[in-house]
PDB file of C-alpha atoms in Angstrom:
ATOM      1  CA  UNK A   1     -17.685  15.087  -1.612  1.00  0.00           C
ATOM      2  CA  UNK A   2     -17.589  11.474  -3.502  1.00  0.00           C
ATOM      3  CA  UNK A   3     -13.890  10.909  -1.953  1.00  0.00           C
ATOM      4  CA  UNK A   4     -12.015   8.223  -3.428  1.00  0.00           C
ATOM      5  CA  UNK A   5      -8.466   7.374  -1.826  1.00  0.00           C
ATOM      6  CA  UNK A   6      -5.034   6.253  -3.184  1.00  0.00           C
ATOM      7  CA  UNK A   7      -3.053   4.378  -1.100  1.00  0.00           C
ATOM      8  CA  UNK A   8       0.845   4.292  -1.781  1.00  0.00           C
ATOM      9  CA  UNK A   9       3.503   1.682  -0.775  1.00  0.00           C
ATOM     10  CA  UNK A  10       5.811   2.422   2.028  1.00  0.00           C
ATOM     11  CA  UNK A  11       5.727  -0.879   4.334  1.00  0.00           C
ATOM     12  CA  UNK A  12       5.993   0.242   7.729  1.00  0.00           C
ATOM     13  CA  UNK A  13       5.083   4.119   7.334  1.00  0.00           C
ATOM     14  CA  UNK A  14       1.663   2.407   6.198  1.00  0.00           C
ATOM     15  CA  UNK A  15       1.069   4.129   9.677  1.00  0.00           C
ATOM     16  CA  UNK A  16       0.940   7.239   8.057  1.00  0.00           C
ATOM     17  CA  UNK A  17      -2.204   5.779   5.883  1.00  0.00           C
ATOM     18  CA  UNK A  18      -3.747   4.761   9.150  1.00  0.00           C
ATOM     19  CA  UNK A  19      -3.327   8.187  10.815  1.00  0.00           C
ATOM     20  CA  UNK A  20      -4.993   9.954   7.861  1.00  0.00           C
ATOM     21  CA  UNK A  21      -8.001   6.988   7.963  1.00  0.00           C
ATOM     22  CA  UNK A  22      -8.381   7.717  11.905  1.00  0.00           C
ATOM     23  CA  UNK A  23      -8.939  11.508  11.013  1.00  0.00           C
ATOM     24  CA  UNK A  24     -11.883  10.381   8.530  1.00  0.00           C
ATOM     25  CA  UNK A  25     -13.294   8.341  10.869  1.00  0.00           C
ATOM     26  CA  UNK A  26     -13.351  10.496  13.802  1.00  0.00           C
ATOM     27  CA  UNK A  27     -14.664  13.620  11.571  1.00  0.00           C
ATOM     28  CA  UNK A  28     -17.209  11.054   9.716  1.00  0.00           C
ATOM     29  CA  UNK A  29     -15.705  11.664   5.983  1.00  0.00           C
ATOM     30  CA  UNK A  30     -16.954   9.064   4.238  1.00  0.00           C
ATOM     31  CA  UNK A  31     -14.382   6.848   1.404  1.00  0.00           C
ATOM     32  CA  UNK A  32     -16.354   5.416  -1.275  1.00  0.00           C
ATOM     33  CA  UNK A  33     -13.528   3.865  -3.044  1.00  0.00           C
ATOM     34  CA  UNK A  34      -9.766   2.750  -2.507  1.00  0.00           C
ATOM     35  CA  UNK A  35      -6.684   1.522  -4.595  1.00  0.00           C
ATOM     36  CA  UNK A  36      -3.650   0.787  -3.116  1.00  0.00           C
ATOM     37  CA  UNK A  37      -0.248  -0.405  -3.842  1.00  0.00           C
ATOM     38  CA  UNK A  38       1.620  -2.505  -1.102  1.00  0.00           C
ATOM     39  CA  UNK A  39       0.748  -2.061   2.558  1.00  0.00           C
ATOM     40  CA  UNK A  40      -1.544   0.637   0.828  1.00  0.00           C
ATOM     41  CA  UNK A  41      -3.453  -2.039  -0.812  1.00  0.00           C
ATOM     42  CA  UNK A  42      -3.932  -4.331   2.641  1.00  0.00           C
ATOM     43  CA  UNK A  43      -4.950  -0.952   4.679  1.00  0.00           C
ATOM     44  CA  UNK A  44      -7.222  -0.419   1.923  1.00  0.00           C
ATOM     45  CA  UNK A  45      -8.622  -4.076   1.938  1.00  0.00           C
ATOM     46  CA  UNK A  46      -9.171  -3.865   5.565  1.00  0.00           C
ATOM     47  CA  UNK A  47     -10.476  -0.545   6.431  1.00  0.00           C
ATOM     48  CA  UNK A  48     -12.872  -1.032   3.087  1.00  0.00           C
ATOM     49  CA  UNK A  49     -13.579  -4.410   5.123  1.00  0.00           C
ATOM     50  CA  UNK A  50     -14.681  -2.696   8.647  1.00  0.00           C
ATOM     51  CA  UNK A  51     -11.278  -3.059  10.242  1.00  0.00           C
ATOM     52  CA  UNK A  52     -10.766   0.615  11.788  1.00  0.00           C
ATOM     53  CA  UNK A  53      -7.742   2.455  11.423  1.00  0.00           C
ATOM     54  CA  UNK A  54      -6.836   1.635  15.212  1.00  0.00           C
ATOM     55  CA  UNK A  55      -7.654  -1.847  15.114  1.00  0.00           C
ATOM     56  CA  UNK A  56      -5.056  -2.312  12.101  1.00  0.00           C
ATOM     57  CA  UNK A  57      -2.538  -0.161  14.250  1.00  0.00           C
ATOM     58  CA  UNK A  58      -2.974  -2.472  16.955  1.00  0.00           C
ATOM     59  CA  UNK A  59      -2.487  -5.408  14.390  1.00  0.00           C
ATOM     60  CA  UNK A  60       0.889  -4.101  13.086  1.00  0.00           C
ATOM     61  CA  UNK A  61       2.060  -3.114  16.459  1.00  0.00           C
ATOM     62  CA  UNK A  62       1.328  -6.810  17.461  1.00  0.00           C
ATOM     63  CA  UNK A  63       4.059  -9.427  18.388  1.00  0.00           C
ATOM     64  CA  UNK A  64       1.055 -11.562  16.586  1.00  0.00           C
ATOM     65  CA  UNK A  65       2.024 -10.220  13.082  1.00  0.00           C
ATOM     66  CA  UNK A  66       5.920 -10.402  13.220  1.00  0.00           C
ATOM     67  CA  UNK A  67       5.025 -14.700  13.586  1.00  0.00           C
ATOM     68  CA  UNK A  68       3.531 -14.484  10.199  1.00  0.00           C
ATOM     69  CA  UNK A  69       6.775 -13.525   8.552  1.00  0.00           C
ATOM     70  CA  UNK A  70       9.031 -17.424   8.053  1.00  0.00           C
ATOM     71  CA  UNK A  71      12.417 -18.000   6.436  1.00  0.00           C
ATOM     72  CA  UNK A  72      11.842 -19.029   3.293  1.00  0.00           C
ATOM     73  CA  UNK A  73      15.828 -20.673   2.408  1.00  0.00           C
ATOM     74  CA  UNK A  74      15.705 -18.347  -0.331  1.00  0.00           C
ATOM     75  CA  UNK A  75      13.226 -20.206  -2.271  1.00  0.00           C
ATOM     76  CA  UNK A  76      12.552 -17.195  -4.954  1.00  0.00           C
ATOM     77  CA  UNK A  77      12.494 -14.212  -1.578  1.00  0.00           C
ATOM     78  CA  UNK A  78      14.062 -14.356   1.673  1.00  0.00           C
ATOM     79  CA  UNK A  79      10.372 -14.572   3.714  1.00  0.00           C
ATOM     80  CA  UNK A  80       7.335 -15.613   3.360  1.00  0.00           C
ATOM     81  CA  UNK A  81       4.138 -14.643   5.536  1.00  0.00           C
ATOM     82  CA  UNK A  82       2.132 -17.679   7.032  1.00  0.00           C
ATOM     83  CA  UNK A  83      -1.325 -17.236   5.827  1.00  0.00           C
ATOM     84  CA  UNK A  84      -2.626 -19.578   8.568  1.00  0.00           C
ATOM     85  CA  UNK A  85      -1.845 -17.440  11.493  1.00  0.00           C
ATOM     86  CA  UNK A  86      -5.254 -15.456  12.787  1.00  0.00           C
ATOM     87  CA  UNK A  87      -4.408 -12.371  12.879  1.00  0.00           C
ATOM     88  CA  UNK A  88      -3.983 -12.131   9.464  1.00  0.00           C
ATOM     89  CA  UNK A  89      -7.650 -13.261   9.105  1.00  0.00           C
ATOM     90  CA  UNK A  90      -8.888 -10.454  11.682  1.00  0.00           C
ATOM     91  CA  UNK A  91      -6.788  -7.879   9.636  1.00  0.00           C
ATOM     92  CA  UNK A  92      -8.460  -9.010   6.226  1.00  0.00           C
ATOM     93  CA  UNK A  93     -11.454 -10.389   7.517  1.00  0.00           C
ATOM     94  CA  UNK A  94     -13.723 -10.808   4.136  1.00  0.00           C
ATOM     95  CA  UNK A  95     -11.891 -13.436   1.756  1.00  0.00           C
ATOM     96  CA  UNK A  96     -13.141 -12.201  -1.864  1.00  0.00           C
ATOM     97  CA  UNK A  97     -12.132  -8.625  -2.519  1.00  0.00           C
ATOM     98  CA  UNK A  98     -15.736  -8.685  -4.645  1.00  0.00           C
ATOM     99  CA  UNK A  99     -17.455  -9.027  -1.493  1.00  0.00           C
ATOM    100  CA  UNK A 100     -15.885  -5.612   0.292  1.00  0.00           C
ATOM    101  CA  UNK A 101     -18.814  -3.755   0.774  1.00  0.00           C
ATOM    102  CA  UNK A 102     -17.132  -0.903  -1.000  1.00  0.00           C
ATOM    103  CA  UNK A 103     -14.625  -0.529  -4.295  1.00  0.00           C
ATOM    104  CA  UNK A 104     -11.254  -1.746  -3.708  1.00  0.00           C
ATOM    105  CA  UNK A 105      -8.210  -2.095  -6.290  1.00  0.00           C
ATOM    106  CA  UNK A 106      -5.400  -3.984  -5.508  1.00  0.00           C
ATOM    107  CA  UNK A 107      -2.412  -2.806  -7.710  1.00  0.00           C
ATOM    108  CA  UNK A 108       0.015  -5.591  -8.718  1.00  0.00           C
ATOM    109  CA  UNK A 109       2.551  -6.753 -11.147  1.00  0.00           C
ATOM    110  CA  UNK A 110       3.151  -9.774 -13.240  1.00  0.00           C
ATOM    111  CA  UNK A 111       6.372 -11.089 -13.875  1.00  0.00           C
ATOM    112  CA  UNK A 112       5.695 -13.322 -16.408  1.00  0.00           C
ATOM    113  CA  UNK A 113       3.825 -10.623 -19.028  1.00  0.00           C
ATOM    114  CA  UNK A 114       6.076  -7.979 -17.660  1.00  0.00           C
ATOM    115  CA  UNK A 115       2.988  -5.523 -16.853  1.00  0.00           C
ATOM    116  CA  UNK A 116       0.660  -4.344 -14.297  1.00  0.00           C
ATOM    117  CA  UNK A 117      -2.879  -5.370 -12.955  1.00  0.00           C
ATOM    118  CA  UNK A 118      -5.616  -3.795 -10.681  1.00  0.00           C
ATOM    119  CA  UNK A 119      -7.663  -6.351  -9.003  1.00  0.00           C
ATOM    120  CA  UNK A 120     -11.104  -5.742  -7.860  1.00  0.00           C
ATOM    121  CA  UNK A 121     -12.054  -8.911  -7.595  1.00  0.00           C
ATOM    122  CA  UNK A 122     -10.459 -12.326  -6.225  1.00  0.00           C
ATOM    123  CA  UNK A 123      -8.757 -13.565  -3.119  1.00  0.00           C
ATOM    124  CA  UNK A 124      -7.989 -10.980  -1.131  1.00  0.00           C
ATOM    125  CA  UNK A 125      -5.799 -12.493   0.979  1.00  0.00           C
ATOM    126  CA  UNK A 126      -3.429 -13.761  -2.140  1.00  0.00           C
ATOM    127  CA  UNK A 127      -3.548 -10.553  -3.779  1.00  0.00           C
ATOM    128  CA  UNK A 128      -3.085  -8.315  -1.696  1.00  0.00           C
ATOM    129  CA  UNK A 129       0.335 -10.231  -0.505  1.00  0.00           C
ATOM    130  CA  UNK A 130       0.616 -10.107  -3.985  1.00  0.00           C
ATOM    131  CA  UNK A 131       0.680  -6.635  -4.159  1.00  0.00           C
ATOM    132  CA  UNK A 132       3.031  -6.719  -0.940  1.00  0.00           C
ATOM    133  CA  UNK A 133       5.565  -9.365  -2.409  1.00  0.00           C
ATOM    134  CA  UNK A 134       8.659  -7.126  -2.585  1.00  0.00           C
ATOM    135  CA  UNK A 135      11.114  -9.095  -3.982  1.00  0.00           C
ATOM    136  CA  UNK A 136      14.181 -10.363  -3.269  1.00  0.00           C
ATOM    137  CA  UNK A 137      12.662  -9.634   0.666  1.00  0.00           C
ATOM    138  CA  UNK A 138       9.251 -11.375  -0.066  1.00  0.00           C
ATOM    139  CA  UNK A 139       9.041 -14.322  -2.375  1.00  0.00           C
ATOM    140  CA  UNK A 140       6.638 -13.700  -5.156  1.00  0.00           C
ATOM    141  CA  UNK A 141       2.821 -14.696  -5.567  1.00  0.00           C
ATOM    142  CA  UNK A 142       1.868 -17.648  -7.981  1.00  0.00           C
ATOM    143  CA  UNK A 143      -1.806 -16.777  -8.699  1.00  0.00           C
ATOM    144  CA  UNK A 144      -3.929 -17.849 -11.754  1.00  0.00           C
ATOM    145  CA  UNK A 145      -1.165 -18.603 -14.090  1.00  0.00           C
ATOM    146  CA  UNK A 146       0.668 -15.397 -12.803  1.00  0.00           C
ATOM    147  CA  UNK A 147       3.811 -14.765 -11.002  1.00  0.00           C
ATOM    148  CA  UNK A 148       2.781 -11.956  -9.308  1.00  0.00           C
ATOM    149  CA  UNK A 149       5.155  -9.106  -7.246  1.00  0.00           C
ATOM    150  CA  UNK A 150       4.648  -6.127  -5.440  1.00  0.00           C
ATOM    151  CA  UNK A 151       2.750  -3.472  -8.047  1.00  0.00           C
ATOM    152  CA  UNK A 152       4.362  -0.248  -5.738  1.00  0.00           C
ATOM    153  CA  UNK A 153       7.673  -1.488  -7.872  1.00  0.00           C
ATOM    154  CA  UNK A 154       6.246   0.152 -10.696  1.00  0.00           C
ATOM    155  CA  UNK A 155       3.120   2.362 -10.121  1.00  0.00           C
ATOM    156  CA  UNK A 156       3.443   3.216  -5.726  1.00  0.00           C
ATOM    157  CA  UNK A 157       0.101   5.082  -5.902  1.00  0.00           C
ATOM    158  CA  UNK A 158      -2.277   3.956  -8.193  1.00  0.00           C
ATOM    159  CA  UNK A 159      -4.991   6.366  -9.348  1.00  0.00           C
ATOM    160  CA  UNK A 160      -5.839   5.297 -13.009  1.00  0.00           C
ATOM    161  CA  UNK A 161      -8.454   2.543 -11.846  1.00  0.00           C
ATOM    162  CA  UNK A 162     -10.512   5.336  -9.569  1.00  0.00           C
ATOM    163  CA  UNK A 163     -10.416   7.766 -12.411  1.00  0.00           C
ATOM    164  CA  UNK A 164     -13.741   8.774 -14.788  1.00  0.00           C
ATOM    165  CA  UNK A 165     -15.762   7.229 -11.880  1.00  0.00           C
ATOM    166  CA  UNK A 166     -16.930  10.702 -10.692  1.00  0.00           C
ATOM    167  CA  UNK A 167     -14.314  10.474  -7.358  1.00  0.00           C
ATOM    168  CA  UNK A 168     -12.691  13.247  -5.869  1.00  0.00           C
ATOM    169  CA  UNK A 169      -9.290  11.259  -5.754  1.00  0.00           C
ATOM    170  CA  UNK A 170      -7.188  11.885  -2.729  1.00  0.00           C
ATOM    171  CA  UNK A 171      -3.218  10.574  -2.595  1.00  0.00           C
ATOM    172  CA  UNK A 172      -1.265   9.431   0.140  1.00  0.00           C
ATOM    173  CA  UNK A 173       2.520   9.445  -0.534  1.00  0.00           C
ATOM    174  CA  UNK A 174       4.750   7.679   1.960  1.00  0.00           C
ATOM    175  CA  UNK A 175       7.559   8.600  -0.351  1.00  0.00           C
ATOM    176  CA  UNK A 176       7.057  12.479  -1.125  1.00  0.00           C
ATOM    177  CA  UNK A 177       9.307  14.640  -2.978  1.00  0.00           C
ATOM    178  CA  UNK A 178      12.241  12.741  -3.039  1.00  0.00           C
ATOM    179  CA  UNK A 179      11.099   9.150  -4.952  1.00  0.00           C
ATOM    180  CA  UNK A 180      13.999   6.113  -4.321  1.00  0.00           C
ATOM    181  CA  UNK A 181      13.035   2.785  -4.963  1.00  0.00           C
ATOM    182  CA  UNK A 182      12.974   0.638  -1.325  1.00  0.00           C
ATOM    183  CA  UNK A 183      14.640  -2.343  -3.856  1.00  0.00           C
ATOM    184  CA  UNK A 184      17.431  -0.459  -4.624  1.00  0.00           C
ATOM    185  CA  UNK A 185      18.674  -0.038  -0.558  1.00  0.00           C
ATOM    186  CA  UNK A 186      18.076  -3.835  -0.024  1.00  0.00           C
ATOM    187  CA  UNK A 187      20.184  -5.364  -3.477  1.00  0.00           C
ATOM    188  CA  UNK A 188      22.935  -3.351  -5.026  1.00  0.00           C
ATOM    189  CA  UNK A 189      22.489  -5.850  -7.696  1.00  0.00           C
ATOM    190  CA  UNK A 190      20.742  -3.811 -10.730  1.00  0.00           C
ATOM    191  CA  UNK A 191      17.749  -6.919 -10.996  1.00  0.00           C
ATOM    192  CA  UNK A 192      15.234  -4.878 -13.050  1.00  0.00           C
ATOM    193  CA  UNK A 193      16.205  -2.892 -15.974  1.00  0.00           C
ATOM    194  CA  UNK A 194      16.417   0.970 -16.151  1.00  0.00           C
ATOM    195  CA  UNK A 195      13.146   1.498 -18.539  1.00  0.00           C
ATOM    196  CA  UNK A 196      11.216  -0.228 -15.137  1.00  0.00           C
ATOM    197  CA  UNK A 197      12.432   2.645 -13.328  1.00  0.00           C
ATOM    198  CA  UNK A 198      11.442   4.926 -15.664  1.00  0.00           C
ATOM    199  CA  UNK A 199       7.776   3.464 -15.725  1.00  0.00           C
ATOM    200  CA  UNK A 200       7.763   4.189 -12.016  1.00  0.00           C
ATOM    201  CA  UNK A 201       9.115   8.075 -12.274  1.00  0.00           C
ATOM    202  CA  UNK A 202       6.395   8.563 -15.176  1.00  0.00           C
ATOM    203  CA  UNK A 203       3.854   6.688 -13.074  1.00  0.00           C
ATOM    204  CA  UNK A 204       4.617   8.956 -10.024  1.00  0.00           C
ATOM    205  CA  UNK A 205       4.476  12.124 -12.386  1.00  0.00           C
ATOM    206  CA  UNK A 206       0.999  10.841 -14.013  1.00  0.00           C
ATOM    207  CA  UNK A 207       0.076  10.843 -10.269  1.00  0.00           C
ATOM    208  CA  UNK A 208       1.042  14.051  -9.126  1.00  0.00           C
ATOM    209  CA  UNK A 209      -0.466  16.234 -12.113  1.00  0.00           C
ATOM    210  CA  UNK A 210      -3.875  14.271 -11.987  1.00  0.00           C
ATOM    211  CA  UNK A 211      -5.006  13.560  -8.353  1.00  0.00           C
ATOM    212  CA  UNK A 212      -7.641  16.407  -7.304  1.00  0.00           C
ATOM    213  CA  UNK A 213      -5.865  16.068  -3.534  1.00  0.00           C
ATOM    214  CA  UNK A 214      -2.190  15.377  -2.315  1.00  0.00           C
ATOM    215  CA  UNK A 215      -0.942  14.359   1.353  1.00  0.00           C
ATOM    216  CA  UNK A 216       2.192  13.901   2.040  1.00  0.00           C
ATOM    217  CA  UNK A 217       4.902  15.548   4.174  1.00  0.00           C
ATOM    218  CA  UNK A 218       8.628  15.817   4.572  1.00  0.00           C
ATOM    219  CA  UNK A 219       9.003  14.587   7.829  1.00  0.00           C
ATOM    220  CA  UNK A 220       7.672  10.722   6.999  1.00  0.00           C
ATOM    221  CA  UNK A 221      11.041  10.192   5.084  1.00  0.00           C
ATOM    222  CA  UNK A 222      12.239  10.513   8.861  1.00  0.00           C
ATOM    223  CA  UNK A 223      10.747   7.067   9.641  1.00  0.00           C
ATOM    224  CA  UNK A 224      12.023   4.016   8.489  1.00  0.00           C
ATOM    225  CA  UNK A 225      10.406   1.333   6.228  1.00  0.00           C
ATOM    226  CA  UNK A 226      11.181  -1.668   8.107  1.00  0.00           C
ATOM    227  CA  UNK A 227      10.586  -1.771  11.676  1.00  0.00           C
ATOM    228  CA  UNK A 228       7.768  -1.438  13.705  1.00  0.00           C
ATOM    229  CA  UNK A 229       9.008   0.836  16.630  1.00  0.00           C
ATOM    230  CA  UNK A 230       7.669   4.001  14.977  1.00  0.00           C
ATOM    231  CA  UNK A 231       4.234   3.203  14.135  1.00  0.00           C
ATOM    232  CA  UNK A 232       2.564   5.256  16.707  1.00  0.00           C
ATOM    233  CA  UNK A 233       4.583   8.208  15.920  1.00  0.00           C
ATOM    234  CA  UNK A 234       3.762   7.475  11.804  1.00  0.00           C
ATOM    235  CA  UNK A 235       0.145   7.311  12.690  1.00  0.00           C
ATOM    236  CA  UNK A 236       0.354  10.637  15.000  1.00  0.00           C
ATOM    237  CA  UNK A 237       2.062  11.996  11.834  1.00  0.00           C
ATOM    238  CA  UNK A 238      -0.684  11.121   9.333  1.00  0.00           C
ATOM    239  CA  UNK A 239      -3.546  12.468  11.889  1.00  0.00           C
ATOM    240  CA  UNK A 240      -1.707  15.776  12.066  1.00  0.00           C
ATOM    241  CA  UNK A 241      -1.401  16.063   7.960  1.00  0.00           C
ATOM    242  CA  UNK A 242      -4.944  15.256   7.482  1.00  0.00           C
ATOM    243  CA  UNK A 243      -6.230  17.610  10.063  1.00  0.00           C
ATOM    244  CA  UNK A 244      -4.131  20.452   8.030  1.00  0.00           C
ATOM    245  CA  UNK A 245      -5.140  19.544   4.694  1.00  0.00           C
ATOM    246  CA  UNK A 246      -8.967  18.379   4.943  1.00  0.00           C
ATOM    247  CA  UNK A 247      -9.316  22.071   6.495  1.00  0.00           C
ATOM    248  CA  UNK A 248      -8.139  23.365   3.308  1.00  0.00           C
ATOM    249  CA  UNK A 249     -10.183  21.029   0.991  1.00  0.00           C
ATOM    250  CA  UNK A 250     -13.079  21.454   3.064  1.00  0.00           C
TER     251      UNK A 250
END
């Protein structure tokens, strides 16, 4: 099996991700390739990097990681993450994505040209915040003449960049069955236009009919996106799923 995984966006139920990693791991499944959108791309990133599922779930369950996030006065987001702080060194540990000892795609947006890009190369660190930056929340990314924003926004779970590579391509949705936009709970005001939207329902649907593998499940829209008081139930969550659908595949 040449398994390739797709990460979706879903901030804190990125526990979910980590749960379904942890079941590879401990059954010695090998990933040959990831692309992720979101906390889906910085799992991907790290795990691709050596970081094990448990060691990121003891990142994000850290008091460590909540010190990253600073007020930003509502320069262009309401936070911004401190780059300087360690831990987020130990969670992304090798500095050009290029140099990730396996395939990694880091699915983002740019403002400025109004469409999307899949990094497999460059900072990791910048692009996968990048890929994070959900705005007005985060403040976007200025990176090589691009004004970059979280690519979940548009495409949460990014397949086309592992496709005609000979992958089996599994997807992780942290938003199954019933797709809302996380942008739409945190400003009533309407700040991208309707065809955006649409990109993102026809993105999901391209998904869905073309991924040879699907895991998701019902009870993850149970846990909220933003706080970190349910990871180890998320994570429990994602183990369970995985053990139930790698039976089937395999």
């Amino acid at each position: 099996m040449n398994l390739a995984l797709a990460l979706g966006g879903g901030a804190a139920r990125g526990a979910f991700h980590l749960g379904v990693l942890h079941f590879c791991e401990e059954n010695k499944i090998e990933i040959q390739a990831y692309s992720g959108s979101s906390i889906g791309s910085i799992i991907s990133c790290s795990h691709a990097s050596g970081v094990s599922s448990k060691e990121q779930l003891k990142i994000f369950a850290s008091k460590d990681i909540k010190e990253t996030l600073k007020f930003n006065y509502f320069k262009n987001g309401l936070l911004k993450i401190d780059t300087s702080n360690k831990i987020i060194k130990d969670l992304l540990p090798i500095s050009k994505i290029e140099d990730i000892p396996k395939p990694v795609f880091v699915n983002t947006y740019d403002l400025k040209k109004r469409e999307l890009h899949s990094f497999n190369n460059g900072d990791t660190i910048s692009l996968c915040l990048a890929s994070s930056a959900l705005i007005p929340l985060l403040k976007p990314i200025k990176y090589k003449n691009m004004y970059l924003i979280d690519g979940g926004l548009f495409d949460n779970i990014p397949i086309k960049p592992l496709e005609n590579k000979n992958y089996d391509i599994l997807t992780i949705d942290l938003f199954p069955k019933k797709y809302s936009n996380p942008i739409l709970r945190l400003n009533p005001i309407k700040i991208l236009k309707k065809k955006l939207f649409t990109q993102l329902y026809e993105n999901n649907t391209y998904t869905h009919e073309n991924t040879d593998y699907y895991i998701g499940s019902e009870h993850i829209r149970d846990f909220s996106l933003y706080t970190f008081k349910e990871l180890h139930e998320c994570f429990k969550l994602g183990f369970k799923e995985a053990k139930n659908h790698f039976l089937d595949i395999l």
